[in-house]
mmCIF file of C-alpha atoms in Angstrom:
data_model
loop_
_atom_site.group_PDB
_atom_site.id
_atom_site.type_symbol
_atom_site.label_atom_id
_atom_site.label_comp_id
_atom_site.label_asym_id
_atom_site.label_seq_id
_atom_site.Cartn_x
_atom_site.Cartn_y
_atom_site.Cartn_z
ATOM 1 C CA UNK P 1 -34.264 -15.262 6.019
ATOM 2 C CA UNK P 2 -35.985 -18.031 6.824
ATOM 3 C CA UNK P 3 -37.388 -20.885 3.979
ATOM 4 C CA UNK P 4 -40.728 -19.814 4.584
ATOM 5 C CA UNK P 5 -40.426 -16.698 4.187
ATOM 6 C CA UNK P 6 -38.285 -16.913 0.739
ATOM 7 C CA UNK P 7 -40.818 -19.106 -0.516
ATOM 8 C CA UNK P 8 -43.236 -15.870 -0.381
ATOM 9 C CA UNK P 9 -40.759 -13.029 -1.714
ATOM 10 C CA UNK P 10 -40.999 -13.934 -5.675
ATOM 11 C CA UNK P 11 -37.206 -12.155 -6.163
ATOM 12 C CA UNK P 12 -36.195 -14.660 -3.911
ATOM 13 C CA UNK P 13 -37.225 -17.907 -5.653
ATOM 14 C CA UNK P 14 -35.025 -19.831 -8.402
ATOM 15 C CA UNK P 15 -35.906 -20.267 -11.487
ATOM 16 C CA UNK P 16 -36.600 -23.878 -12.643
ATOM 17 C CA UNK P 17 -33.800 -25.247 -14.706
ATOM 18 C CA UNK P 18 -34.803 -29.011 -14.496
ATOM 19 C CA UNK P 19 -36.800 -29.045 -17.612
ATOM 20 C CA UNK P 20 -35.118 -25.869 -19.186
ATOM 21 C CA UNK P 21 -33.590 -26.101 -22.678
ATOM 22 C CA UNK P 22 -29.961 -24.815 -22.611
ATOM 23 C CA UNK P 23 -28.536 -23.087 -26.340
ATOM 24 C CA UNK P 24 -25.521 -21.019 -26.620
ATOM 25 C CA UNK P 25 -25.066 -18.109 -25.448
ATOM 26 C CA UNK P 26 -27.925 -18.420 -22.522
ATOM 27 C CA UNK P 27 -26.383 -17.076 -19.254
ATOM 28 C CA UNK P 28 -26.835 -18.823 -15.449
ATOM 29 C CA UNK P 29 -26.755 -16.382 -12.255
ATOM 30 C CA UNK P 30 -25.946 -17.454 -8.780
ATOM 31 C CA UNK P 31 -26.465 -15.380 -6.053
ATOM 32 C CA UNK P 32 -25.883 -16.602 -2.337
ATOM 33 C CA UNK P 33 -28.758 -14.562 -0.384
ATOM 34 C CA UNK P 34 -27.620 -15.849 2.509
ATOM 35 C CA UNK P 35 -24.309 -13.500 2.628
ATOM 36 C CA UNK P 36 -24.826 -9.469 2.340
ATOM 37 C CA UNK P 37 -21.509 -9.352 0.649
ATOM 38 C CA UNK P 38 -21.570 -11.614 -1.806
ATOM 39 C CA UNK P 39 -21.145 -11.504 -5.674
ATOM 40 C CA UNK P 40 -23.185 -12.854 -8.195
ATOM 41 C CA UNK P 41 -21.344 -15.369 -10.496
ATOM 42 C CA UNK P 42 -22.328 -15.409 -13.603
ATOM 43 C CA UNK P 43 -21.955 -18.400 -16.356
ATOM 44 C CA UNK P 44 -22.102 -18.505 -20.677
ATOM 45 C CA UNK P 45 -22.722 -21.485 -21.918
ATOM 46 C CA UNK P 46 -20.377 -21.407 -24.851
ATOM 47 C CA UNK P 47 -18.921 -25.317 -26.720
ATOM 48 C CA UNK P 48 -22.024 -27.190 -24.776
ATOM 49 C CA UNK P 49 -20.264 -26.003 -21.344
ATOM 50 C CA UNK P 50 -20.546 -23.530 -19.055
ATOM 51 C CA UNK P 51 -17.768 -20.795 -18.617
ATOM 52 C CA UNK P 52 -17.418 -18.796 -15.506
ATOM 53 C CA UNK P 53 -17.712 -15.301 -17.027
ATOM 54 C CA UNK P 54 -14.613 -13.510 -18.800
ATOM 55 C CA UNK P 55 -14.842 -10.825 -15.791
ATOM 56 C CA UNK P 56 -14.314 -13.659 -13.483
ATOM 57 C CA UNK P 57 -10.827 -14.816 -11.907
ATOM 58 C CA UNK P 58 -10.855 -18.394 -12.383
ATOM 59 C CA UNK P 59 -11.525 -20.645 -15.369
ATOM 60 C CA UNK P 60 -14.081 -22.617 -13.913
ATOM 61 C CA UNK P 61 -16.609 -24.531 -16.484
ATOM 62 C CA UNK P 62 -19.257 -26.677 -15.783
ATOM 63 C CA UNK P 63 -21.791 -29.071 -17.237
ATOM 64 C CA UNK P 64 -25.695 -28.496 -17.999
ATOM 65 C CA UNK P 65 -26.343 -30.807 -14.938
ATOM 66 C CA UNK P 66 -24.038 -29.170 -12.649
ATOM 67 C CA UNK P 67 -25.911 -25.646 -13.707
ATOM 68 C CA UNK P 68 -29.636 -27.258 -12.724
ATOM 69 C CA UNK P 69 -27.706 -28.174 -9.630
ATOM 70 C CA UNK P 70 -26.629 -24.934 -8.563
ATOM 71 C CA UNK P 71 -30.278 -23.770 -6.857
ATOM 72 C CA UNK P 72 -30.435 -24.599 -2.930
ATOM 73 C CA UNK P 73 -31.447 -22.843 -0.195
ATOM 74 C CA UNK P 74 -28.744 -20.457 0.266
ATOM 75 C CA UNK P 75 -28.721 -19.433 -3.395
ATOM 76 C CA UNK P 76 -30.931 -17.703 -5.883
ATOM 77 C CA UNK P 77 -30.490 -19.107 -9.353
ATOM 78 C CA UNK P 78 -31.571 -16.887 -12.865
ATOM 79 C CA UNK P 79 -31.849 -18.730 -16.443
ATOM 80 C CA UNK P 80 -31.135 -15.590 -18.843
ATOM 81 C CA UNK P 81 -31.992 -17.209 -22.060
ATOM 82 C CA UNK P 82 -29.854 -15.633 -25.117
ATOM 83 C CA UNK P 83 -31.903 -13.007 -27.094
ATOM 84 C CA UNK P 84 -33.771 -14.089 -30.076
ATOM 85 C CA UNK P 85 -32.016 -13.054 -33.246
ATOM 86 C CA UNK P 86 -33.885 -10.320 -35.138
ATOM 87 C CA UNK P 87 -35.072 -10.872 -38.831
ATOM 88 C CA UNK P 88 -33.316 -8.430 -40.989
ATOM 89 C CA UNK P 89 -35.990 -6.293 -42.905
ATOM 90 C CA UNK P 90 -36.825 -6.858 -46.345
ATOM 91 C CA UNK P 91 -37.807 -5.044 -49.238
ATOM 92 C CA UNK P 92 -34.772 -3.217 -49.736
ATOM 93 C CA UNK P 93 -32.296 -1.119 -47.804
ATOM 94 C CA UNK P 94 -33.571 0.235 -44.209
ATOM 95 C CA UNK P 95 -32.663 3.740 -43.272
ATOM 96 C CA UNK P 96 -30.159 4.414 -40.755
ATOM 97 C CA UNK P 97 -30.071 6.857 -38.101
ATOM 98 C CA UNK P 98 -27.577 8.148 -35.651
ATOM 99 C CA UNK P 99 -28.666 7.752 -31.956
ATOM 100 C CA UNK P 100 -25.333 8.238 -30.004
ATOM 101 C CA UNK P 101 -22.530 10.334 -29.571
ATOM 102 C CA UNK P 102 -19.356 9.825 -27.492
ATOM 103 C CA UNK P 103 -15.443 11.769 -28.416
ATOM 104 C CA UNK P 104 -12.299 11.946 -26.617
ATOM 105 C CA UNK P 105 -10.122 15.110 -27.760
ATOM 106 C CA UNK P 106 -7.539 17.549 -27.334
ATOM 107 C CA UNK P 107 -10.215 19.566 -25.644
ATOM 108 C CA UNK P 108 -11.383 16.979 -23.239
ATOM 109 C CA UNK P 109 -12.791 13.844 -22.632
ATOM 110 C CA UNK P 110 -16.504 14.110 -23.890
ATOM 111 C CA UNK P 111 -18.953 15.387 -26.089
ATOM 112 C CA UNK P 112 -19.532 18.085 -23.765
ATOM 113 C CA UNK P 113 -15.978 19.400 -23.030
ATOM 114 C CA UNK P 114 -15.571 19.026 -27.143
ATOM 115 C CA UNK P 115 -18.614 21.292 -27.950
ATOM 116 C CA UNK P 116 -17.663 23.464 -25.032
ATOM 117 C CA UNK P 117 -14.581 24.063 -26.209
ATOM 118 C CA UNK P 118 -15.678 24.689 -29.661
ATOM 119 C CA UNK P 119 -18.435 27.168 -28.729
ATOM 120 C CA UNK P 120 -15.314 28.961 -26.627
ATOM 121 C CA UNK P 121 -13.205 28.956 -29.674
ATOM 122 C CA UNK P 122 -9.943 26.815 -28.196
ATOM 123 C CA UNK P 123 -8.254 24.474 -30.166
ATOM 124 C CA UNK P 124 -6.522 21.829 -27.870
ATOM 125 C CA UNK P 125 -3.206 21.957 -29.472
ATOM 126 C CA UNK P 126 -0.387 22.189 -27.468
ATOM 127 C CA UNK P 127 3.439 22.046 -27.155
ATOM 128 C CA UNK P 128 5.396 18.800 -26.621
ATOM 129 C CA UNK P 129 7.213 19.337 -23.185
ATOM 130 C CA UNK P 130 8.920 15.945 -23.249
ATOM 131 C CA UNK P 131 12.248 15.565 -23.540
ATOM 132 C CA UNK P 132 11.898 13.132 -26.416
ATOM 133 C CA UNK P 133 10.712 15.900 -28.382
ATOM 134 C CA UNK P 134 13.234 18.342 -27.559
ATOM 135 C CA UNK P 135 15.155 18.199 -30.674
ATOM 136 C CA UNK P 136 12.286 18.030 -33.299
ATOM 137 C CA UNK P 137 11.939 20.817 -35.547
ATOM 138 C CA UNK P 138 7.944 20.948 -34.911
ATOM 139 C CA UNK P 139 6.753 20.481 -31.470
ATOM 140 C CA UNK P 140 3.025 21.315 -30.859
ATOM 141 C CA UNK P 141 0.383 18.551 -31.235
ATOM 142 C CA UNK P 142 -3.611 17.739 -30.337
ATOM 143 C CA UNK P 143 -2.924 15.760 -27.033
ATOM 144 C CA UNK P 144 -5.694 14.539 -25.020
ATOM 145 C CA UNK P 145 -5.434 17.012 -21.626
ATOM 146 C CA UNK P 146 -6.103 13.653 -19.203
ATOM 147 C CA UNK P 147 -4.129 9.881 -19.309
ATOM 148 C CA UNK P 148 -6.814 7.522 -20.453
ATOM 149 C CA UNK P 149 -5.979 4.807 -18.577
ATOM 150 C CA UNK P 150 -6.851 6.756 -15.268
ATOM 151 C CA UNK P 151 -10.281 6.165 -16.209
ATOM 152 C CA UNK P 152 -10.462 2.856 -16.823
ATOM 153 C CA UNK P 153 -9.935 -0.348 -14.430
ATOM 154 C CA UNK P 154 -6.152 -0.561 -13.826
ATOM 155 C CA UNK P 155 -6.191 -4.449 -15.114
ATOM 156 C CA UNK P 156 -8.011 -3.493 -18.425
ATOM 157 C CA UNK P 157 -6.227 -0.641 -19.155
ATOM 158 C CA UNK P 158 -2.949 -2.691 -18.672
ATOM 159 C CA UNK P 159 -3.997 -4.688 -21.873
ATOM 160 C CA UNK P 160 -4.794 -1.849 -24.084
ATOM 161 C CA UNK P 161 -2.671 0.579 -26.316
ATOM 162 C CA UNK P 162 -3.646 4.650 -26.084
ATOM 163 C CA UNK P 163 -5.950 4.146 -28.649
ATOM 164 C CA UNK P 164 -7.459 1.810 -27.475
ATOM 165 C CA UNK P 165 -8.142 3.245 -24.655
ATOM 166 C CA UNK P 166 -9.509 6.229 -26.180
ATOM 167 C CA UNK P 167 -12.064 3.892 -28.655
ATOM 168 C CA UNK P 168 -13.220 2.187 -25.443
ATOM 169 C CA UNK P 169 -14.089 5.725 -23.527
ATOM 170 C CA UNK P 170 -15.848 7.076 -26.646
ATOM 171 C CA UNK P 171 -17.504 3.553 -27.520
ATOM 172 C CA UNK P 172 -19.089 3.901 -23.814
ATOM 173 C CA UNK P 173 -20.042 7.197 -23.920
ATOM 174 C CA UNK P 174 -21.850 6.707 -27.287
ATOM 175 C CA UNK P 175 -23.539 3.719 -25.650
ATOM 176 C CA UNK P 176 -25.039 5.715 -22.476
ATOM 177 C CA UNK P 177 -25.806 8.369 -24.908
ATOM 178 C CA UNK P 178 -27.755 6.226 -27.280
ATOM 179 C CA UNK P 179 -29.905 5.062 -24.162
ATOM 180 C CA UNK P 180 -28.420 1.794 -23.537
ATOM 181 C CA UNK P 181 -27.935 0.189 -20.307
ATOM 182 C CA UNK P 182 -24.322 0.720 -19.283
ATOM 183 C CA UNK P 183 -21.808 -2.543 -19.474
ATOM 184 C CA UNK P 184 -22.802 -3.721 -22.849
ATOM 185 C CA UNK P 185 -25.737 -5.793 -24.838
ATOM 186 C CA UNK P 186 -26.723 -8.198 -21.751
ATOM 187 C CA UNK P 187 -27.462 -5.450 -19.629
ATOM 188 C CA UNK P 188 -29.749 -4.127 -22.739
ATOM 189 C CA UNK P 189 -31.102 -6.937 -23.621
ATOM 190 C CA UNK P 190 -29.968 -6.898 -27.196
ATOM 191 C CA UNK P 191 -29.059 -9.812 -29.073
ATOM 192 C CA UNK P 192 -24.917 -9.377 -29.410
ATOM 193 C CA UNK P 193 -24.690 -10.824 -32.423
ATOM 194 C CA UNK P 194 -27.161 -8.068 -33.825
ATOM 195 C CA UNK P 195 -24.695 -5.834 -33.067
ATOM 196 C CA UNK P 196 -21.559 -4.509 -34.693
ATOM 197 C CA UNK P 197 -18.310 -2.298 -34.484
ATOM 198 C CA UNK P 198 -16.629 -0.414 -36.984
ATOM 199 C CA UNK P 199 -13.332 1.948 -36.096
ATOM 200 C CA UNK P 200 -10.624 3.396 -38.390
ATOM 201 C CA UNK P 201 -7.112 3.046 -37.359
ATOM 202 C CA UNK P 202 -4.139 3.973 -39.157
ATOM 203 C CA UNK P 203 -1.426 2.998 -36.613
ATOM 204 C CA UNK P 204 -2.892 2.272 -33.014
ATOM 205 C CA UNK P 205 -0.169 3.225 -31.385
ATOM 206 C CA UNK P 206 3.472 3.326 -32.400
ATOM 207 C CA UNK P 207 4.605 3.937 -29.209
ATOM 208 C CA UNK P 208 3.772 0.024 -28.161
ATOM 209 C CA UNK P 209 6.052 -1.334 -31.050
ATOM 210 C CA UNK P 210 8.649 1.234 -30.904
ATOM 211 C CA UNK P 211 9.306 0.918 -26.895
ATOM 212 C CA UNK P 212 9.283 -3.091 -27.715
ATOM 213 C CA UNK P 213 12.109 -2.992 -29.993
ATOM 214 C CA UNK P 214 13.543 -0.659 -27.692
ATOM 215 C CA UNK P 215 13.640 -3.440 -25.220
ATOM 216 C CA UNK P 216 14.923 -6.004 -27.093
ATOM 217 C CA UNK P 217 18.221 -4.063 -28.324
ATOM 218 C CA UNK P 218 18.934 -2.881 -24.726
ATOM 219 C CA UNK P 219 17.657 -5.838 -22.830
ATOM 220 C CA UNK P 220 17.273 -8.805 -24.850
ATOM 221 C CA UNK P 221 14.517 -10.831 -25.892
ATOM 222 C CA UNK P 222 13.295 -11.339 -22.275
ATOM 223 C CA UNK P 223 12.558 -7.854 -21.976
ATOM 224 C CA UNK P 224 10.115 -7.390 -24.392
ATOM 225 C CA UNK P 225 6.415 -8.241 -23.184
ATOM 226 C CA UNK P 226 4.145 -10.984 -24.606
ATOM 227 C CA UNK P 227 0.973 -8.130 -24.848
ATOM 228 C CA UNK P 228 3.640 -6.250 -27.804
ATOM 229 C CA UNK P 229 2.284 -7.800 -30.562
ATOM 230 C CA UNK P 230 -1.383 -7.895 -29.807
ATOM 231 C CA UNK P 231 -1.630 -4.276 -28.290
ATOM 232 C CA UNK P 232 0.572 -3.332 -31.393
ATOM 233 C CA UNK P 233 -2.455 -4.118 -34.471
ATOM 234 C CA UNK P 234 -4.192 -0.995 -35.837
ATOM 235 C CA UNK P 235 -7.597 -3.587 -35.015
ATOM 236 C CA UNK P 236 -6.855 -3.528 -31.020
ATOM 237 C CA UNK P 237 -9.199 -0.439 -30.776
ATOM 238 C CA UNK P 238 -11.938 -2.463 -32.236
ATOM 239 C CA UNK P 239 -11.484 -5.407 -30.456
ATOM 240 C CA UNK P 240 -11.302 -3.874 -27.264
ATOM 241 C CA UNK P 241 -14.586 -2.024 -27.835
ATOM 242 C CA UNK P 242 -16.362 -5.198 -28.848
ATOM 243 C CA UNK P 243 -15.426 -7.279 -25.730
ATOM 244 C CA UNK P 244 -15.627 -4.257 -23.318
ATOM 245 C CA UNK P 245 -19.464 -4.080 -24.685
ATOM 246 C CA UNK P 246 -19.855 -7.812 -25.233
ATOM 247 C CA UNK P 247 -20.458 -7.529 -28.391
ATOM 248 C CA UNK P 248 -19.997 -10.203 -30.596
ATOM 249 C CA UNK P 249 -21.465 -9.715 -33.837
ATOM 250 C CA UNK P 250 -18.701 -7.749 -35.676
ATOM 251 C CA UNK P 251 -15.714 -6.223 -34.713
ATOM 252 C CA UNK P 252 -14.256 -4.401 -38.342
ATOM 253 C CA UNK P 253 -11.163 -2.332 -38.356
ATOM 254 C CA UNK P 254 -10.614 0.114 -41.311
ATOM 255 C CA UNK P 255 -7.134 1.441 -42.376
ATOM 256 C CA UNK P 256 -7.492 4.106 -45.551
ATOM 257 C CA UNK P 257 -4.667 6.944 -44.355
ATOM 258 C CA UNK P 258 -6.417 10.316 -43.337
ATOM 259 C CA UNK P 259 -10.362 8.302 -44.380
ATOM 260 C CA UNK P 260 -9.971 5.878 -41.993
ATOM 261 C CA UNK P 261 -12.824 6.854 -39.549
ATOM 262 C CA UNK P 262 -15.065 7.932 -42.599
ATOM 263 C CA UNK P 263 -14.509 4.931 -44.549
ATOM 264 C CA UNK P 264 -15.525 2.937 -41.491
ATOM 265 C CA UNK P 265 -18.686 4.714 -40.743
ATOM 266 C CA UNK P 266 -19.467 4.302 -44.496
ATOM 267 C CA UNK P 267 -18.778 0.534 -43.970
ATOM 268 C CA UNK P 268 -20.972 0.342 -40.991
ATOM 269 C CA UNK P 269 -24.094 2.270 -42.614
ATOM 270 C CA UNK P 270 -24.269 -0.133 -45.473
ATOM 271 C CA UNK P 271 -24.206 -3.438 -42.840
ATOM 272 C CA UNK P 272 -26.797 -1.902 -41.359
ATOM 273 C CA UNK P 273 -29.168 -0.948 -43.682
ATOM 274 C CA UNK P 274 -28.336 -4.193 -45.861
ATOM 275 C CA UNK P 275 -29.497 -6.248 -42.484
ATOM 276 C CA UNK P 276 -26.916 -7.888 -41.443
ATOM 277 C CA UNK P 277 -26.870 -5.781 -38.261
ATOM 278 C CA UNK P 278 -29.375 -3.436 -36.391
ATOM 279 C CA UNK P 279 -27.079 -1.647 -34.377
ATOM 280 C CA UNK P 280 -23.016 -0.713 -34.886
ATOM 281 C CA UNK P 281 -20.729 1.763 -32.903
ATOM 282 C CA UNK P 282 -18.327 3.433 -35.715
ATOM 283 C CA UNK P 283 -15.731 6.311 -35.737
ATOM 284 C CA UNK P 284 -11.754 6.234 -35.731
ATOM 285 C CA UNK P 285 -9.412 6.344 -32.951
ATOM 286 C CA UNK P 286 -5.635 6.777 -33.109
ATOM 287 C CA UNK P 287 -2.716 8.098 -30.810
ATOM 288 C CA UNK P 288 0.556 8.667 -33.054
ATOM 289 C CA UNK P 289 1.903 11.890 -31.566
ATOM 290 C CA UNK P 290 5.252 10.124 -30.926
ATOM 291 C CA UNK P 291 8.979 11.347 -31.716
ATOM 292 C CA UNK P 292 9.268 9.154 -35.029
ATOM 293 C CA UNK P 293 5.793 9.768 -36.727
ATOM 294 C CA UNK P 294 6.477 13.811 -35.458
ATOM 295 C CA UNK P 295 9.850 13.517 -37.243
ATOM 296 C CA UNK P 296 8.266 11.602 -40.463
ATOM 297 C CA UNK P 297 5.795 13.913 -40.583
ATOM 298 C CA UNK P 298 8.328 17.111 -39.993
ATOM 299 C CA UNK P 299 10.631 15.600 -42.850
ATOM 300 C CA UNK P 300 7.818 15.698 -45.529
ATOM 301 C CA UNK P 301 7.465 18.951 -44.463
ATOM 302 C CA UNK P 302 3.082 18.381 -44.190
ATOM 303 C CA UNK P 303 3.396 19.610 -40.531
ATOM 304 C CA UNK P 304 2.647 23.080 -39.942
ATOM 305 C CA UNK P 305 5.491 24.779 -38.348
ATOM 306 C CA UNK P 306 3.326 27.445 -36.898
ATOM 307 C CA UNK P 307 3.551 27.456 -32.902
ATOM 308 C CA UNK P 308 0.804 28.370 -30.462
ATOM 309 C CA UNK P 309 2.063 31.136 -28.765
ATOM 310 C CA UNK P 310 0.006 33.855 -30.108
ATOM 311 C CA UNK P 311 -3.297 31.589 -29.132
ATOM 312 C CA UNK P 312 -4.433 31.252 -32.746
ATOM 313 C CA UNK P 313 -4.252 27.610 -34.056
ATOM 314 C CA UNK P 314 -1.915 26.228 -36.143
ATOM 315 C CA UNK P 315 -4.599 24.111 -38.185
ATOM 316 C CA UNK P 316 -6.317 25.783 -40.500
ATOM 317 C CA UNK P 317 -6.943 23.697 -43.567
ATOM 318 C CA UNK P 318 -9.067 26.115 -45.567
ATOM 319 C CA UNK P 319 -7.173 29.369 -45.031
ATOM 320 C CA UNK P 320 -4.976 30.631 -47.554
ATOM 321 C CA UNK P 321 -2.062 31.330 -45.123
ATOM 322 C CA UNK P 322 -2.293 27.594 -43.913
ATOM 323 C CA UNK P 323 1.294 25.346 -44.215
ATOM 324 C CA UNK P 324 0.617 22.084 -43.103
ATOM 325 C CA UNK P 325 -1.666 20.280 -41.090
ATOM 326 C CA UNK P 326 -1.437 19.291 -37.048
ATOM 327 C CA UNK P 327 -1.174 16.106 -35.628
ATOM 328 C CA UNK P 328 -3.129 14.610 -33.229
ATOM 329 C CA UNK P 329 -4.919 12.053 -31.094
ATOM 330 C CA UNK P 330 -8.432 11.090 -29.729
ATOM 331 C CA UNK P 331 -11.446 8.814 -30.539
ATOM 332 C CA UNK P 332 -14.890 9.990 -31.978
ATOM 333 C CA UNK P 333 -17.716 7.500 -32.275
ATOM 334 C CA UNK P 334 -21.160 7.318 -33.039
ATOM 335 C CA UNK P 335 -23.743 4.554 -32.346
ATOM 336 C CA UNK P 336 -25.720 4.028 -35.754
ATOM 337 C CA UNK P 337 -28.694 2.179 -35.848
ATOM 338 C CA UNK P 338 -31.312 0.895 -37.845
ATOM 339 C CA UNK P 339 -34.664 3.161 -38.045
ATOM 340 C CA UNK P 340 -36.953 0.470 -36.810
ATOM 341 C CA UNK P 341 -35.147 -0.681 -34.316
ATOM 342 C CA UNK P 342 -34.130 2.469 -32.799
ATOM 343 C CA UNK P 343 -37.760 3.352 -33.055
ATOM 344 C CA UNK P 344 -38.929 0.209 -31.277
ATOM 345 C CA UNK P 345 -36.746 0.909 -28.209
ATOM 346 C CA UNK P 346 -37.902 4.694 -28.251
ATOM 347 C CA UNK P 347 -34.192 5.699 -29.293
ATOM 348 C CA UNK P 348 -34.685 9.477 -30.370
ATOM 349 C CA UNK P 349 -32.339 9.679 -33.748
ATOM 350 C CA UNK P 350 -30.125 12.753 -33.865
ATOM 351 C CA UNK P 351 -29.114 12.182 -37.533
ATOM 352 C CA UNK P 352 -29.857 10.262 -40.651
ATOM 353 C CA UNK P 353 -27.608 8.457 -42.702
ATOM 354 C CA UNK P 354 -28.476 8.711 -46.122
ATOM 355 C CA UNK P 355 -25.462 6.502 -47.793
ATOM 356 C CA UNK P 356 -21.872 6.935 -48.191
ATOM 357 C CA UNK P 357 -20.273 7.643 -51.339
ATOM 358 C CA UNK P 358 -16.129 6.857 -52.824
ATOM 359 C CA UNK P 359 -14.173 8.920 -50.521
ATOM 360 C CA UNK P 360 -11.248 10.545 -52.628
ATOM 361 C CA UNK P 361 -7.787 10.631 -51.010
ATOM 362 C CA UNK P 362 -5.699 13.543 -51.779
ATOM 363 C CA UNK P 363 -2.573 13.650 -49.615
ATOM 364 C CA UNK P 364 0.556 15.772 -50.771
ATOM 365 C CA UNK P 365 1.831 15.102 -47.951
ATOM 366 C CA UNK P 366 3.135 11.682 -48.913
ATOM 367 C CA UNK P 367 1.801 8.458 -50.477
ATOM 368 C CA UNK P 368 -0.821 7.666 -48.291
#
């Protein structure tokens, strides 16, 4: 297009960065208009430089003068100035509300294929075909019908444990769910640091550290993968969450036994209606149906030995013919927010959160 005619098309004009005031956090796009194909590159100014963003491939900085260089007439430059922090309320505690919803389960991946399968009375428990299992004295567990990682980008998923995985899947859903703009708090406009996450984790994922040390005994030290460690922490679901959703305000991980995702939700309501966020994404995720925590589990003897082949489910915690409970995996997480601001936004609130209380652990099934 010729000069002229940019010069008239508004969306095709840069925006003036020579006497624009740079802070952290403020974002720089560059879009060469010239090329159909090309990608936008994006920039965070982070330590008084300017990063190439973390979706990027290289580690390119540059300086505030470089940035006011970067409009010409081939590209189409955008100043994205960090959101304005929001004042927390005063006058006491603000009420909380629940505007999202998003679940992984044995019954599917969804809210939708969980509710379905609820309203169709199945139970998503299953029998452990794999070998591994074969010589366990209980073999049926909640799996997750679908591999996670299938539904994430290959490199990403890579990085991540199972649980992990399944946080990230139910932190998006939530998101969409809530009415947020998909890819995190930029593309909402919402200040990152107002914004928090919250997950209960007992384990993560054994499997990580248990196929690591695996490694190491039949392969040597070589063997065993730098991402062990880091994919191995109960907090990876959390983490993982946060940066998928940019979200930099909080990133909490809760480990209380069978209370986990409770205790974490409870955590999340009070930073929220004590102000020091508006908006947090909270819930549990965990993936421990492997050989040793089956076996663990099976030697207590808190596993119910039931099977599945009549169709009725094993778990039934309030029945007076139950023996044990089932294990399983998944993520559940809700996007709470603060009244005000989900009513500022035109969120619609599907539940209130009036407060948490102690949670009391009881577990005869060990010393959790």
């Amino acid at each position: 297009m010729p000069p002229a005619e940019r010069r008239r098309d508004p969306h095709l004009v840069s925006d003036d960065l020579t006497g624009a005031e740079f802070h952290e956090g403020d974002r720089v796009t560059s879009l060469r208009v010239v090329d159909p194909g090309a990608d936008e590159v994006s920039y965070v100014r982070r330590w008084g430089v300017w990063h190439r963003d973390l979706d990027g491939s290289t580690d390119e900085v540059a300086s505030d003068a470089e940035v006011r260089g970067l409009a010409d007439a081939e590209h189409v430059v955008r100043h994205l100035p960090r959101p304005k922090r929001a004042t927390a309320a005063v006058g006491g505690p603000r009420r909380v509300v629940v505007t999202g919803l998003g679940a992984v389960t044995p019954l599917g991946v969804g809210v939708g294929e969980l509710w379905r399968g609820l309203l169709e009375g199945r139970h998503g428990i299953r029998e452990l075909e794999g070998e591994e299992f074969a010589e366990l004295p209980v073999r049926v567990a909640g799996t997750v019908p679908v591999d996670p990682a299938e539904l994430l980008p290959r490199a990403a998923a890579r990085r991540m444990n199972r649980a992990a995985q399944f946080a990230v899947l139910a932190a998006r859903e939530a998101w969409g769910d809530a009415g947020f703009v998909a890819g995190g708090t930029r593309e909402s406009g919402l200040d990152p640091e107002r914004i928090g996450v919250s997950l209960g984790t007992i384990l993560g994922d054994a499997s990580i550290l248990v196929g690591g040390d695996r490694k190491l005994r039949e392969k040597g030290p070589r063997a065993v993968s730098p991402l062990t460690t880091p994919m191995t922490v109960p907090s990876q679901a959390s983490s993982q969450v946060s940066l998928d959703l940019h979200i930099t305000g909080e990133a909490r991980t809760v480990t209380a036994a069978c209370a986990s995702g409770t205790e974490a939700i409870g955590s999340a309501i009070d930073r929220i209606r004590y102000g020091r966020i508006d908006v947090a994404l909270a819930g549990g995720a965990e993936a421990v149906v492997t050989p040793a925590i089956m076996a663990s589990f099976a030697a207590m003897r808190a596993l119910s030995t039931r099977g599945v082949a009549d169709g009725s489910s094993p778990s039934r915690p309030f029945g007076k013919d139950r023996d044990g409970f089932v294990n399983g995996e998944g993520a559940g997480v809700l996007v709470l927010e603060a009244e005000e601001h989900a009513r500022a936004r035109g969120g619609a609130d599907l539940l209130r959160g009036r407060g948490v209380g102690p949670v009391r652990r009881r577990a005869p099934h060990g010393g959790a």
